[in-house]
Coordinates of C-alpha atoms in Angstrom, one line a residue:
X9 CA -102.0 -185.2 287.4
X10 CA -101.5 -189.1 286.5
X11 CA -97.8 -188.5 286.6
X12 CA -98.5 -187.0 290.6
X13 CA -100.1 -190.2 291.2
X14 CA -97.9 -192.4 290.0
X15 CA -95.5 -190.9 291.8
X16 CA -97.7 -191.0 295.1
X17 CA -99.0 -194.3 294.1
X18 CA -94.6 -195.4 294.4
X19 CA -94.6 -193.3 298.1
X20 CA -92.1 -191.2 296.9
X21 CA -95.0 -188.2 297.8
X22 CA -97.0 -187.1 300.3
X23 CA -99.5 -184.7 300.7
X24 CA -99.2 -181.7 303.4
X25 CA -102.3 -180.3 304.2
X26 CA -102.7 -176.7 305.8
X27 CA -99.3 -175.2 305.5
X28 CA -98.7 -171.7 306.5
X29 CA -96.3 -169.5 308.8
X30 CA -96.8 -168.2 312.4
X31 CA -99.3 -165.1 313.2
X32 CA -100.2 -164.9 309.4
X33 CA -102.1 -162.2 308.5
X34 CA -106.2 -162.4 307.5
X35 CA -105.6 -161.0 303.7
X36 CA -104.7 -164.0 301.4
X37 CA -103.0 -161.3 299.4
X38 CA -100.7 -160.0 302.3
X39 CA -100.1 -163.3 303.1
X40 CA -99.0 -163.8 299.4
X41 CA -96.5 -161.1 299.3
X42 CA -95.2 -162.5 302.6
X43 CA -94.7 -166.2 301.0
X44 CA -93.3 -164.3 297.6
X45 CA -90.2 -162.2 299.5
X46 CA -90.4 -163.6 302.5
X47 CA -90.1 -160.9 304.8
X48 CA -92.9 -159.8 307.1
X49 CA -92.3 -155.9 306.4
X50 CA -91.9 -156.4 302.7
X51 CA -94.6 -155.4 300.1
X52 CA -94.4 -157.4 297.3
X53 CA -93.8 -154.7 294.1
X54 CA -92.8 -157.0 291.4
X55 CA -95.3 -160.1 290.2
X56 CA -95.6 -162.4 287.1
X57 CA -97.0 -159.6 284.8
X58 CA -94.1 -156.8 285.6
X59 CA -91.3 -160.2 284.5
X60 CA -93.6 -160.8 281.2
X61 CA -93.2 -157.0 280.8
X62 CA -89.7 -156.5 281.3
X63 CA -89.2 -160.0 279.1
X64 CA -91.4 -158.4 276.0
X65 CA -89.3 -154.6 275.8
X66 CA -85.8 -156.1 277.8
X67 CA -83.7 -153.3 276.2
X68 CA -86.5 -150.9 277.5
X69 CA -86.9 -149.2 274.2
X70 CA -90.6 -148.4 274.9
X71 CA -91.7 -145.4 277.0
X72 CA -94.6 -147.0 278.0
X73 CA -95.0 -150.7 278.8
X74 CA -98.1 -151.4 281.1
X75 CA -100.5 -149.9 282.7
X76 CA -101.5 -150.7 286.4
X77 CA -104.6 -149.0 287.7
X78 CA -105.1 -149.2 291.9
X79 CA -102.9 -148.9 295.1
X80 CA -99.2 -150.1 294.6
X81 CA -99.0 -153.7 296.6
X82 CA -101.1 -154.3 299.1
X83 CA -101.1 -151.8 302.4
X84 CA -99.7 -152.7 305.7
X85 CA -101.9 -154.7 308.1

């Protein structure tokens, strides 16, 4: 954080508080899946742990690779 505020300290920063997009929805995680594709009608499939996945097997030599237990993305509002 020092390096941030050095940086601020300069004003070559500033600080936007309370950023967001038009009619967003209630669910911090819909509204995640919004901000990661950005379409409104898109549910995000495809997070951080499905790239560390496909980076550990990238020939896809393993049948199985991960597990996910629960409802695929998130369900439309």
């Amino acid at each position: 954080m020092d390096q941030f505020k050095d940086i601020y300290d300069k004003g070559k920063m500033a600080i936007i508080h309370g950023v967001g997009f038009e009619n967003s929805p209630r669910s911090h995680f819909r509204a995640m899946d919004i901000w990661h594709t950005c379409e409104t009608n898109k549910i995000g499939t495809d997070g951080w742990i499905a790239k560390v996945i496909r980076d550990l097997d990238p020939t896809g030599e393993n049948v199985l690779k991960g597990v996910n237990f629960g409802p695929k993305g998130c369900p439309e509002p």
